[in-house]
Amino acid sequence: MKIKLTALAAATLAAAAVTSAVPAFAETAQPRVEATAVSSVLKSGQTLKAGQYLRSPNARYKLLMQADGNLVVYKGSSSIWSSHTWVKGSVVTMRKDGALAITKGTKTLWNNHSWGHTNAFLSLQNDGNAVVYQGKTPLWSTYQWISTLPSGMTLYPYQKVVSQNGVYQLRQEPSGDLALYRSGKLAWHTRTSGHKGAYTVMQADGNLVVYLKGKALWSTHTWRKPNWLAVQNDGNVVVYTAGMKALWDRYHGKR
């Protein structure tokens, strides 16, 4: 199977709706901080501090910067997405370079890797999806990645990477399986079901790993940094180096 290189640029896919099946994340008890709604949009250069949040236009969802440093999307009282950044005193900023970043002082704790897009903004939509846009083009969302999973990023249950043509979806199943679907039909999987709550990490050391509570269940054995994962329009799932060399793909394994 010939490997076709995919573009890193964001596609014009519509942001996926967050369904009620998305599990709640366990959150720590919060110090009392008065919550303040900003709007439904965080513009370029704007920041959310502890207790501030975006509210969807229909008022059903909010994106809250918690006092414990975790950025969380809530539907009512149930959390449906979290940045997993529990560092008190953190803030989230829609940076002018296009990246959404959680920082404390000069230290960056988390970012969504959408830099290189000036005038980008974050919008909390009526479907509960928080999406970074440049104009009308989606660059990133809380529910899905578009064509690539950058180094250091994690897929939690129900999250997915979607090919640019929208035909293929690599989804982290709640059963523990990392599965590729073509138009809703299973095309490939890691055979790690039976491990409820497992998640997948594109590690900074270059290895793609499925974990459960810190224990590795499956990996690509590609220790060469920095790497990134691509879900291509031809249905191949490939781990690439920064120089676009394929190290692993779903048809051949480690190369």
Tab-separated table of N, CA, C and O in Angstrom, residues 25-110:
chain	number	residue	atom	x	y	z
A	25	PHE	N	-15.781	13.598	33.291
A	25	PHE	CA	-14.456	13.482	33.872
A	25	PHE	C	-14.565	13.773	35.357
A	25	PHE	O	-15.282	14.682	35.777
A	26	ALA	N	-13.835	13.030	36.161
A	26	ALA	CA	-13.836	13.277	37.593
A	26	ALA	C	-13.047	14.546	37.873
A	26	ALA	O	-11.905	14.676	37.469
A	27	GLU	N	-13.651	15.487	38.546
A	27	GLU	CA	-12.998	16.749	38.851
A	27	GLU	C	-12.754	16.860	40.348
A	27	GLU	O	-13.508	16.347	41.167
A	28	THR	N	-11.708	17.567	40.723
A	28	THR	CA	-11.400	17.766	42.121
A	28	THR	C	-12.305	18.839	42.704
A	28	THR	O	-12.865	19.667	41.992
A	29	ALA	N	-12.455	18.829	44.027
A	29	ALA	CA	-13.267	19.837	44.692
A	29	ALA	C	-12.674	21.217	44.439
A	29	ALA	O	-11.465	21.410	44.492
A	30	GLN	N	-13.540	22.192	44.166
A	30	GLN	CA	-13.086	23.514	43.773
A	30	GLN	C	-13.144	24.514	44.923
A	30	GLN	O	-14.136	24.566	45.657
A	31	PRO	N	-12.092	25.331	45.080
A	31	PRO	CA	-12.192	26.451	46.009
A	31	PRO	C	-13.285	27.392	45.521
A	31	PRO	O	-13.580	27.446	44.331
A	32	ARG	N	-13.881	28.151	46.426
A	32	ARG	CA	-14.959	29.050	46.038
A	32	ARG	C	-14.408	30.236	45.249
A	32	ARG	O	-13.687	31.061	45.776
A	33	VAL	N	-14.733	30.266	43.966
A	33	VAL	CA	-14.363	31.384	43.104
A	33	VAL	C	-15.619	31.798	42.363
A	33	VAL	O	-16.287	30.963	41.763
A	34	GLU	N	-15.958	33.075	42.425
A	34	GLU	CA	-17.166	33.537	41.760
A	34	GLU	C	-17.030	33.374	40.252
A	34	GLU	O	-16.083	33.876	39.642
A	35	ALA	N	-17.964	32.630	39.651
A	35	ALA	CA	-17.906	32.365	38.216
A	35	ALA	C	-18.517	33.524	37.439
A	35	ALA	O	-19.565	34.049	37.806
A	36	THR	N	-17.840	33.913	36.374
A	36	THR	CA	-18.283	35.037	35.556
A	36	THR	C	-18.286	34.636	34.092
A	36	THR	O	-17.268	34.190	33.562
A	37	ALA	N	-19.435	34.800	33.431
A	37	ALA	CA	-19.523	34.496	32.009
A	37	ALA	C	-18.929	35.642	31.203
A	37	ALA	O	-19.214	36.810	31.464
A	38	VAL	N	-18.078	35.313	30.240
A	38	VAL	CA	-17.460	36.330	29.392
A	38	VAL	C	-18.313	36.549	28.148
A	38	VAL	O	-18.783	37.643	27.882
A	39	SER	N	-18.523	35.503	27.358
A	39	SER	CA	-19.381	35.502	26.173
A	39	SER	C	-19.308	34.087	25.628
A	39	SER	O	-18.905	33.169	26.342
A	40	SER	N	-19.642	33.883	24.375
A	40	SER	CA	-19.469	32.558	23.770
A	40	SER	C	-18.173	32.479	22.970
A	40	SER	O	-17.827	31.414	22.465
A	41	VAL	N	-17.449	33.593	22.875
A	41	VAL	CA	-16.243	33.662	22.041
A	41	VAL	C	-15.077	34.244	22.836
A	41	VAL	O	-15.237	35.226	23.566
A	42	LEU	N	-13.901	33.605	22.691
A	42	LEU	CA	-12.660	34.142	23.235
A	42	LEU	C	-11.828	34.614	22.046
A	42	LEU	O	-11.345	33.818	21.249
A	43	LYS	N	-11.691	35.924	21.926
A	43	LYS	CA	-11.023	36.508	20.768
A	43	LYS	C	-9.505	36.441	20.906
A	43	LYS	O	-8.977	36.186	21.989
A	44	SER	N	-8.824	36.682	19.797
A	44	SER	CA	-7.365	36.688	19.780
A	44	SER	C	-6.826	37.667	20.816
A	44	SER	O	-7.245	38.825	20.873
A	45	GLY	N	-5.927	37.170	21.675
A	45	GLY	CA	-5.326	38.005	22.710
A	45	GLY	C	-6.074	38.016	24.024
A	45	GLY	O	-5.555	38.527	25.023
A	46	GLN	N	-7.282	37.437	24.075
A	46	GLN	CA	-8.068	37.434	25.307
A	46	GLN	C	-7.722	36.237	26.192
A	46	GLN	O	-7.259	35.207	25.710
A	47	THR	N	-7.998	36.390	27.498
A	47	THR	CA	-7.641	35.385	28.503
A	47	THR	C	-8.823	35.103	29.419
A	47	THR	O	-9.591	36.011	29.755
A	48	LEU	N	-8.969	33.829	29.816
A	48	LEU	CA	-9.902	33.446	30.873
A	48	LEU	C	-9.102	33.134	32.128
A	48	LEU	O	-8.199	32.292	32.103
A	49	LYS	N	-9.435	33.804	33.221
A	49	LYS	CA	-8.803	33.536	34.506
A	49	LYS	C	-9.697	32.611	35.324
A	49	LYS	O	-10.806	32.277	34.915
A	50	ALA	N	-9.202	32.186	36.485
A	50	ALA	CA	-9.962	31.278	37.343
A	50	ALA	C	-11.351	31.840	37.623
A	50	ALA	O	-11.504	33.001	38.010
A	51	GLY	N	-12.376	31.011	37.385
A	51	GLY	CA	-13.753	31.419	37.630
A	51	GLY	C	-14.440	32.034	36.435
A	51	GLY	O	-15.661	32.202	36.440
A	52	GLN	N	-13.703	32.366	35.390
A	52	GLN	CA	-14.310	32.925	34.184
A	52	GLN	C	-14.632	31.805	33.199
A	52	GLN	O	-13.943	30.786	33.164
A	53	TYR	N	-15.662	32.008	32.393
A	53	TYR	CA	-16.053	30.958	31.458
A	53	TYR	C	-16.742	31.535	30.230
A	53	TYR	O	-17.257	32.658	30.240
A	54	LEU	N	-16.717	30.734	29.158
A	54	LEU	CA	-17.522	31.014	27.979
A	54	LEU	C	-18.847	30.281	28.142
A	54	LEU	O	-18.891	29.179	28.694
A	55	ARG	N	-19.915	30.880	27.629
A	55	ARG	CA	-21.231	30.246	27.683
A	55	ARG	C	-21.783	30.167	26.268
A	55	ARG	O	-21.742	31.147	25.519
A	56	SER	N	-22.270	28.983	25.888
A	56	SER	CA	-22.821	28.809	24.544
A	56	SER	C	-24.037	29.715	24.367
A	56	SER	O	-24.712	30.055	25.346
A	57	PRO	N	-24.342	30.128	23.130
A	57	PRO	CA	-25.483	31.023	22.898
A	57	PRO	C	-26.806	30.487	23.442
A	57	PRO	O	-27.663	31.266	23.866
A	58	ASN	N	-26.969	29.143	23.454
A	58	ASN	CA	-28.213	28.574	23.985
A	58	ASN	C	-28.164	28.351	25.494
A	58	ASN	O	-29.116	27.824	26.083
A	59	ALA	N	-27.034	28.735	26.123
A	59	ALA	CA	-26.846	28.678	27.584
A	59	ALA	C	-26.832	27.257	28.147
A	59	ALA	O	-26.909	27.069	29.361
A	60	ARG	N	-26.671	26.241	27.299
A	60	ARG	CA	-26.666	24.855	27.775
A	60	ARG	C	-25.265	24.377	28.163
A	60	ARG	O	-25.121	23.422	28.916
A	61	TYR	N	-24.225	25.040	27.645
A	61	TYR	CA	-22.855	24.599	27.889
A	61	TYR	C	-22.001	25.765	28.375
A	61	TYR	O	-22.275	26.932	28.047
A	62	LYS	N	-20.963	25.434	29.134
A	62	LYS	CA	-19.988	26.456	29.504
A	62	LYS	C	-18.587	25.853	29.492
A	62	LYS	O	-18.396	24.662	29.756
A	63	LEU	N	-17.624	26.692	29.156
A	63	LEU	CA	-16.205	26.326	29.168
A	63	LEU	C	-15.576	27.111	30.306
A	63	LEU	O	-15.382	28.323	30.202
A	64	LEU	N	-15.270	26.421	31.402
A	64	LEU	CA	-14.860	27.066	32.646
A	64	LEU	C	-13.372	26.888	32.913
A	64	LEU	O	-12.849	25.776	32.859
A	65	MET	N	-12.687	28.005	33.209
A	65	MET	CA	-11.310	27.947	33.709
A	65	MET	C	-11.406	27.813	35.220
A	65	MET	O	-11.725	28.762	35.925
A	66	GLN	N	-11.165	26.606	35.720
A	66	GLN	CA	-11.371	26.328	37.136
A	66	GLN	C	-10.229	26.856	37.998
A	66	GLN	O	-9.120	27.088	37.521
A	67	ALA	N	-10.503	26.986	39.281
A	67	ALA	CA	-9.492	27.473	40.221
A	67	ALA	C	-8.337	26.492	40.376
A	67	ALA	O	-7.233	26.881	40.757
A	68	ASP	N	-8.576	25.204	40.062
A	68	ASP	CA	-7.512	24.204	40.174
A	68	ASP	C	-6.628	24.151	38.928
A	68	ASP	O	-5.723	23.335	38.835
A	69	GLY	N	-6.915	25.020	37.927
A	69	GLY	CA	-6.098	25.071	36.723
A	69	GLY	C	-6.598	24.225	35.580
A	69	GLY	O	-5.995	24.211	34.504
A	70	ASN	N	-7.701	23.517	35.778
A	70	ASN	CA	-8.252	22.655	34.739
A	70	ASN	C	-9.281	23.431	33.914
A	70	ASN	O	-10.137	24.121	34.472
A	71	LEU	N	-9.189	23.314	32.587
A	71	LEU	CA	-10.161	23.926	31.683
A	71	LEU	C	-11.177	22.853	31.318
A	71	LEU	O	-10.808	21.798	30.797
A	72	VAL	N	-12.461	23.112	31.578
A	72	VAL	CA	-13.479	22.064	31.475
A	72	VAL	C	-14.706	22.572	30.723
A	72	VAL	O	-15.168	23.691	30.951
A	73	VAL	N	-15.234	21.730	29.817
A	73	VAL	CA	-16.526	21.995	29.189
A	73	VAL	C	-17.593	21.269	29.995
A	73	VAL	O	-17.484	20.061	30.239
A	74	TYR	N	-18.615	22.009	30.408
A	74	TYR	CA	-19.714	21.437	31.174
A	74	TYR	C	-21.021	21.497	30.394
A	74	TYR	O	-21.303	22.475	29.696
A	75	LYS	N	-21.808	20.432	30.534
A	75	LYS	CA	-23.210	20.438	30.123
A	75	LYS	C	-24.004	20.323	31.410
A	75	LYS	O	-24.040	19.257	32.032
A	76	GLY	N	-24.596	21.417	31.829
A	76	GLY	CA	-25.200	21.437	33.152
A	76	GLY	C	-24.108	21.279	34.195
A	76	GLY	O	-23.117	22.011	34.201
A	77	SER	N	-24.240	20.264	35.051
A	77	SER	CA	-23.225	20.009	36.076
A	77	SER	C	-22.270	18.881	35.688
A	77	SER	O	-21.380	18.531	36.465
A	78	SER	N	-22.433	18.322	34.487
A	78	SER	CA	-21.596	17.203	34.036
A	78	SER	C	-20.493	17.695	33.104
A	78	SER	O	-20.757	18.433	32.151
A	79	SER	N	-19.250	17.280	33.366
A	79	SER	CA	-18.136	17.666	32.503
A	79	SER	C	-18.044	16.710	31.320
A	79	SER	O	-18.179	15.498	31.471
A	80	ILE	N	-17.827	17.263	30.123
A	80	ILE	CA	-17.759	16.438	28.916
A	80	ILE	C	-16.404	16.540	28.223
A	80	ILE	O	-16.138	15.808	27.272
A	81	TRP	N	-15.549	17.446	28.679
A	81	TRP	CA	-14.174	17.547	28.165
A	81	TRP	C	-13.331	18.267	29.197
A	81	TRP	O	-13.825	19.144	29.918
A	82	SER	N	-12.045	17.884	29.267
A	82	SER	CA	-11.141	18.511	30.224
A	82	SER	C	-9.730	18.560	29.661
A	82	SER	O	-9.315	17.674	28.916
A	83	SER	N	-8.987	19.607	30.010
A	83	SER	CA	-7.593	19.737	29.569
A	83	SER	C	-6.632	18.935	30.441
A	83	SER	O	-5.463	18.780	30.096
A	84	HIS	N	-7.107	18.460	31.598
A	84	HIS	CA	-6.285	17.677	32.526
A	84	HIS	C	-5.043	18.453	32.974
A	84	HIS	O	-3.947	17.916	33.042
A	85	THR	N	-5.238	19.719	33.284
A	85	THR	CA	-4.130	20.577	33.732
A	85	THR	C	-4.437	21.096	35.128
A	85	THR	O	-4.934	22.210	35.284
A	86	TRP	N	-4.137	20.311	36.129
A	86	TRP	CA	-4.471	20.694	37.495
A	86	TRP	C	-3.309	21.445	38.134
A	86	TRP	O	-2.552	20.893	38.939
A	87	VAL	N	-3.159	22.709	37.764
A	87	VAL	CA	-2.125	23.574	38.343
A	87	VAL	C	-2.801	24.884	38.747
A	87	VAL	O	-3.214	25.668	37.889
A	88	LYS	N	-2.927	25.115	40.039
A	88	LYS	CA	-3.614	26.305	40.531
A	88	LYS	C	-2.933	27.572	40.032
A	88	LYS	O	-1.712	27.636	39.935
A	89	GLY	N	-3.750	28.564	39.727
A	89	GLY	CA	-3.221	29.838	39.262
A	89	GLY	C	-3.038	29.914	37.762
A	89	GLY	O	-2.532	30.913	37.249
A	90	SER	N	-3.468	28.873	37.037
A	90	SER	CA	-3.321	28.862	35.579
A	90	SER	C	-4.398	29.714	34.913
A	90	SER	O	-5.475	29.941	35.472
A	91	VAL	N	-4.094	30.163	33.700
A	91	VAL	CA	-5.055	30.897	32.875
A	91	VAL	C	-5.025	30.295	31.478
A	91	VAL	O	-4.069	29.618	31.094
A	92	VAL	N	-6.091	30.529	30.708
A	92	VAL	CA	-6.116	30.079	29.317
A	92	VAL	C	-6.220	31.305	28.419
A	92	VAL	O	-7.020	32.207	28.669
A	93	THR	N	-5.383	31.333	27.377
A	93	THR	CA	-5.305	32.491	26.489
A	93	THR	C	-5.454	32.058	25.040
A	93	THR	O	-4.863	31.058	24.616
A	94	MET	N	-6.258	32.806	24.282
A	94	MET	CA	-6.307	32.640	22.831
A	94	MET	C	-5.194	33.514	22.279
A	94	MET	O	-5.337	34.714	22.110
A	95	ARG	N	-4.035	32.896	22.054
A	95	ARG	CA	-2.846	33.668	21.710
A	95	ARG	C	-2.951	34.266	20.308
A	95	ARG	O	-3.655	33.751	19.442
A	96	LYS	N	-2.201	35.324	20.095
A	96	LYS	CA	-2.241	36.019	18.810
A	96	LYS	C	-1.610	35.203	17.683
A	96	LYS	O	-1.836	35.494	16.512
A	97	ASP	N	-0.826	34.161	18.050
A	97	ASP	CA	-0.249	33.293	17.011
A	97	ASP	C	-1.215	32.190	16.583
A	97	ASP	O	-0.887	31.366	15.737
A	98	GLY	N	-2.422	32.161	17.193
A	98	GLY	CA	-3.443	31.196	16.795
A	98	GLY	C	-3.595	30.004	17.707
A	98	GLY	O	-4.512	29.199	17.533
A	99	ALA	N	-2.708	29.845	18.689
A	99	ALA	CA	-2.773	28.699	19.599
A	99	ALA	C	-3.590	29.049	20.842
A	99	ALA	O	-3.522	30.164	21.354
A	100	LEU	N	-4.360	28.075	21.303
A	100	LEU	CA	-5.044	28.179	22.584
A	100	LEU	C	-4.118	27.558	23.618
A	100	LEU	O	-3.722	26.396	23.478
A	101	ALA	N	-3.746	28.312	24.651
A	101	ALA	CA	-2.715	27.836	25.573
A	101	ALA	C	-3.108	28.061	27.022
A	101	ALA	O	-3.688	29.095	27.370
A	102	ILE	N	-2.790	27.071	27.863
A	102	ILE	CA	-2.962	27.190	29.308
A	102	ILE	C	-1.582	27.402	29.909
A	102	ILE	O	-0.658	26.614	29.666
A	103	THR	N	-1.439	28.467	30.668
A	103	THR	CA	-0.131	28.833	31.211
A	103	THR	C	-0.236	29.203	32.683
A	103	THR	O	-1.302	29.576	33.184
A	104	LYS	N	0.914	29.109	33.351
A	104	LYS	CA	1.070	29.685	34.682
A	104	LYS	C	2.388	30.435	34.670
A	104	LYS	O	3.448	29.827	34.502
A	105	GLY	N	2.299	31.740	34.788
A	105	GLY	CA	3.494	32.556	34.639
A	105	GLY	C	4.018	32.434	33.221
A	105	GLY	O	3.281	32.599	32.253
A	106	THR	N	5.290	32.096	33.094
A	106	THR	CA	5.897	31.946	31.764
A	106	THR	C	5.890	30.496	31.279
A	106	THR	O	6.353	30.212	30.175
A	107	LYS	N	5.349	29.581	32.090
A	107	LYS	CA	5.357	28.159	31.737
A	107	LYS	C	4.067	27.763	31.030
A	107	LYS	O	2.972	28.010	31.527
A	108	THR	N	4.201	27.145	29.852
A	108	THR	CA	3.043	26.630	29.123
A	108	THR	C	2.758	25.208	29.583
A	108	THR	O	3.609	24.327	29.486
A	109	LEU	N	1.544	24.976	30.082
A	109	LEU	CA	1.148	23.662	30.596
A	109	LEU	C	0.463	22.815	29.530
A	109	LEU	O	0.527	21.588	29.564
A	110	TRP	N	-0.201	23.482	28.597
A	110	TRP	CA	-0.968	22.791	27.555
A	110	TRP	C	-1.226	23.764	26.420
A	110	TRP	O	-1.401	24.960	26.648
